[in-house]
Amino acid sequence: MLFRRARSGLVLIAVFWLWMLFGAADFVAALFGSPIHAALAVCLLGALTLVSLLFLPICVAYLVLHKPQAGSQTASQARSTAAPQSRPAQEDGLAPVIRMIPGRAAARGAELTGRAAAKWRDLAS
């Protein structure tokens, strides 16, 4: 996931710099009717330029550090082979964070939920 985010970040940086190279001058020139708008655009473009220069090495580092293995399985295949087959079918639609809860913690949560429901039923009656 981090590799894909870093790759997307590099694509965004490349698109921004291509736009800066070919279209930003026309954009700023079109704003010279109002000096406030032109100054604001120049300041924002300068800030975005600095942010993109800071973001570039971070994206490259993530690409290098989180490079996927060439012969490895995909994440969904690895998850399906590593996951026990005794899980209920309703967990397939859950968010990944919820699916990562160990069975022991999930059972304890269900037990606490059952006790809380029983307590509320007693209080309601």
Short mmCIF file of C-alpha atoms in Angstrom, two decimals:
data_model
loop_
_atom_site.label_atom_id
_atom_site.label_comp_id
_atom_site.label_asym_id
_atom_site.label_seq_id
_atom_site.Cartn_x
_atom_site.Cartn_y
_atom_site.Cartn_z
CA MET A 1 0.00 0.00 0.00
CA LEU A 2 2.82 2.40 0.86
CA PHE A 3 4.53 1.60 -2.43
CA ARG A 4 1.38 2.52 -4.37
CA ARG A 5 0.94 5.75 -2.40
CA ALA A 6 4.54 6.73 -3.05
CA ARG A 7 4.13 5.94 -6.74
CA SER A 8 0.97 8.07 -6.86
CA GLY A 9 2.81 10.87 -5.09
CA LEU A 10 5.57 10.78 -7.69
CA VAL A 11 3.00 10.91 -10.47
CA LEU A 12 1.36 13.95 -8.85
CA ILE A 13 4.73 15.66 -8.48
CA ALA A 14 5.56 14.95 -12.13
CA VAL A 15 2.20 16.33 -13.27
CA PHE A 16 2.70 19.44 -11.13
CA TRP A 17 6.18 20.08 -12.53
CA LEU A 18 5.02 19.53 -16.11
CA TRP A 19 2.22 22.00 -15.51
CA MET A 20 4.73 24.44 -13.99
CA LEU A 21 6.92 24.02 -17.05
CA PHE A 22 4.20 24.44 -19.67
CA GLY A 23 1.15 26.16 -18.16
CA ALA A 24 1.91 28.12 -15.01
CA ALA A 25 3.27 31.17 -16.82
CA ASP A 26 0.02 31.57 -18.76
CA PHE A 27 -1.93 31.08 -15.53
CA VAL A 28 -0.05 33.84 -13.70
CA ALA A 29 -0.09 36.13 -16.74
CA ALA A 30 -3.87 35.82 -16.91
CA LEU A 31 -4.08 37.12 -13.33
CA PHE A 32 -2.19 40.37 -13.96
CA GLY A 33 -5.47 42.25 -14.24
CA SER A 34 -5.52 42.22 -10.44
CA PRO A 35 -2.14 42.58 -8.70
CA ILE A 36 -3.49 40.95 -5.54
CA HIS A 37 -4.54 37.83 -7.43
CA ALA A 38 -1.22 37.66 -9.26
CA ALA A 39 0.78 38.03 -6.03
CA LEU A 40 -1.34 35.44 -4.31
CA ALA A 41 -0.90 33.00 -7.21
CA VAL A 42 2.88 33.50 -7.24
CA CYS A 43 3.08 32.92 -3.47
CA LEU A 44 0.93 29.78 -3.67
CA LEU A 45 2.93 28.40 -6.59
CA GLY A 46 6.14 29.04 -4.65
CA ALA A 47 4.75 27.24 -1.61
CA LEU A 48 3.59 24.28 -3.72
CA THR A 49 7.01 24.14 -5.35
CA LEU A 50 8.72 23.90 -1.95
CA VAL A 51 6.25 21.29 -0.74
CA SER A 52 6.79 19.20 -3.86
CA LEU A 53 10.56 19.41 -3.42
CA LEU A 54 10.21 18.17 0.16
CA PHE A 55 7.73 15.46 -0.80
CA LEU A 56 9.91 14.08 -3.63
CA PRO A 57 12.65 12.44 -1.47
CA ILE A 58 10.01 11.03 0.87
CA CYS A 59 8.24 9.34 -2.05
CA VAL A 60 11.52 8.00 -3.40
CA ALA A 61 12.45 6.63 0.03
CA TYR A 62 9.09 4.87 0.34
CA LEU A 63 9.50 3.42 -3.15
CA VAL A 64 12.92 2.04 -2.27
CA LEU A 65 12.04 0.79 1.21
CA HIS A 66 8.67 -0.76 0.38
CA LYS A 67 9.48 -2.33 -2.96
CA PRO A 68 7.30 -5.42 -3.52
CA GLN A 69 9.07 -8.71 -4.01
CA ALA A 70 9.23 -9.90 -7.62
CA GLY A 71 8.05 -13.49 -7.09
CA SER A 72 5.78 -12.95 -4.12
CA GLN A 73 2.06 -13.51 -3.95
CA THR A 74 -0.36 -10.64 -4.09
CA ALA A 75 -1.70 -9.37 -0.78
CA SER A 76 -5.14 -10.91 -1.28
CA GLN A 77 -3.66 -14.31 -2.15
CA ALA A 78 -1.35 -14.22 0.86
CA ARG A 79 -4.22 -13.21 3.13
CA SER A 80 -6.48 -15.99 1.83
CA THR A 81 -3.82 -18.69 2.29
CA ALA A 82 -2.77 -17.45 5.74
CA ALA A 83 -6.29 -16.90 7.07
CA PRO A 84 -7.97 -19.85 8.75
CA GLN A 85 -10.95 -21.27 6.91
CA SER A 86 -13.13 -21.30 10.05
CA ARG A 87 -13.94 -17.57 9.88
CA PRO A 88 -17.58 -16.73 9.25
CA ALA A 89 -18.55 -15.51 5.80
CA GLN A 90 -19.82 -12.17 7.16
CA GLU A 91 -16.27 -11.05 8.06
CA ASP A 92 -15.31 -10.86 4.39
CA GLY A 93 -17.13 -7.54 4.04
CA LEU A 94 -15.44 -5.95 7.06
CA ALA A 95 -12.76 -3.32 6.91
CA PRO A 96 -9.15 -4.64 6.89
CA VAL A 97 -8.49 -3.26 10.36
CA ILE A 98 -11.41 -5.21 11.81
CA ARG A 99 -10.36 -8.39 9.99
CA MET A 100 -6.92 -8.14 11.63
CA ILE A 101 -8.33 -8.55 15.15
CA PRO A 102 -7.07 -11.84 16.59
CA GLY A 103 -9.72 -14.47 17.25
CA ARG A 104 -9.08 -14.35 21.00
CA ALA A 105 -9.74 -10.59 21.15
CA ALA A 106 -12.82 -10.91 18.95
CA ALA A 107 -14.22 -13.63 21.21
CA ARG A 108 -13.55 -11.50 24.29
CA GLY A 109 -15.32 -8.56 22.65
CA ALA A 110 -18.33 -10.71 21.83
CA GLU A 111 -18.40 -11.96 25.42
CA LEU A 112 -18.33 -8.42 26.79
CA THR A 113 -21.02 -7.36 24.35
CA GLY A 114 -23.22 -10.26 25.44
CA ARG A 115 -22.78 -9.38 29.13
CA ALA A 116 -23.54 -5.71 28.46
CA ALA A 117 -26.67 -6.62 26.52
CA ALA A 118 -27.82 -8.89 29.35
CA LYS A 119 -27.20 -6.10 31.86
CA TRP A 120 -29.28 -3.66 29.82
CA ARG A 121 -32.08 -6.21 29.46
CA ASP A 122 -32.10 -6.67 33.26
CA LEU A 123 -32.18 -2.92 33.82
CA ALA A 124 -34.97 -2.47 31.27
CA SER A 125 -37.20 -5.11 32.88
#
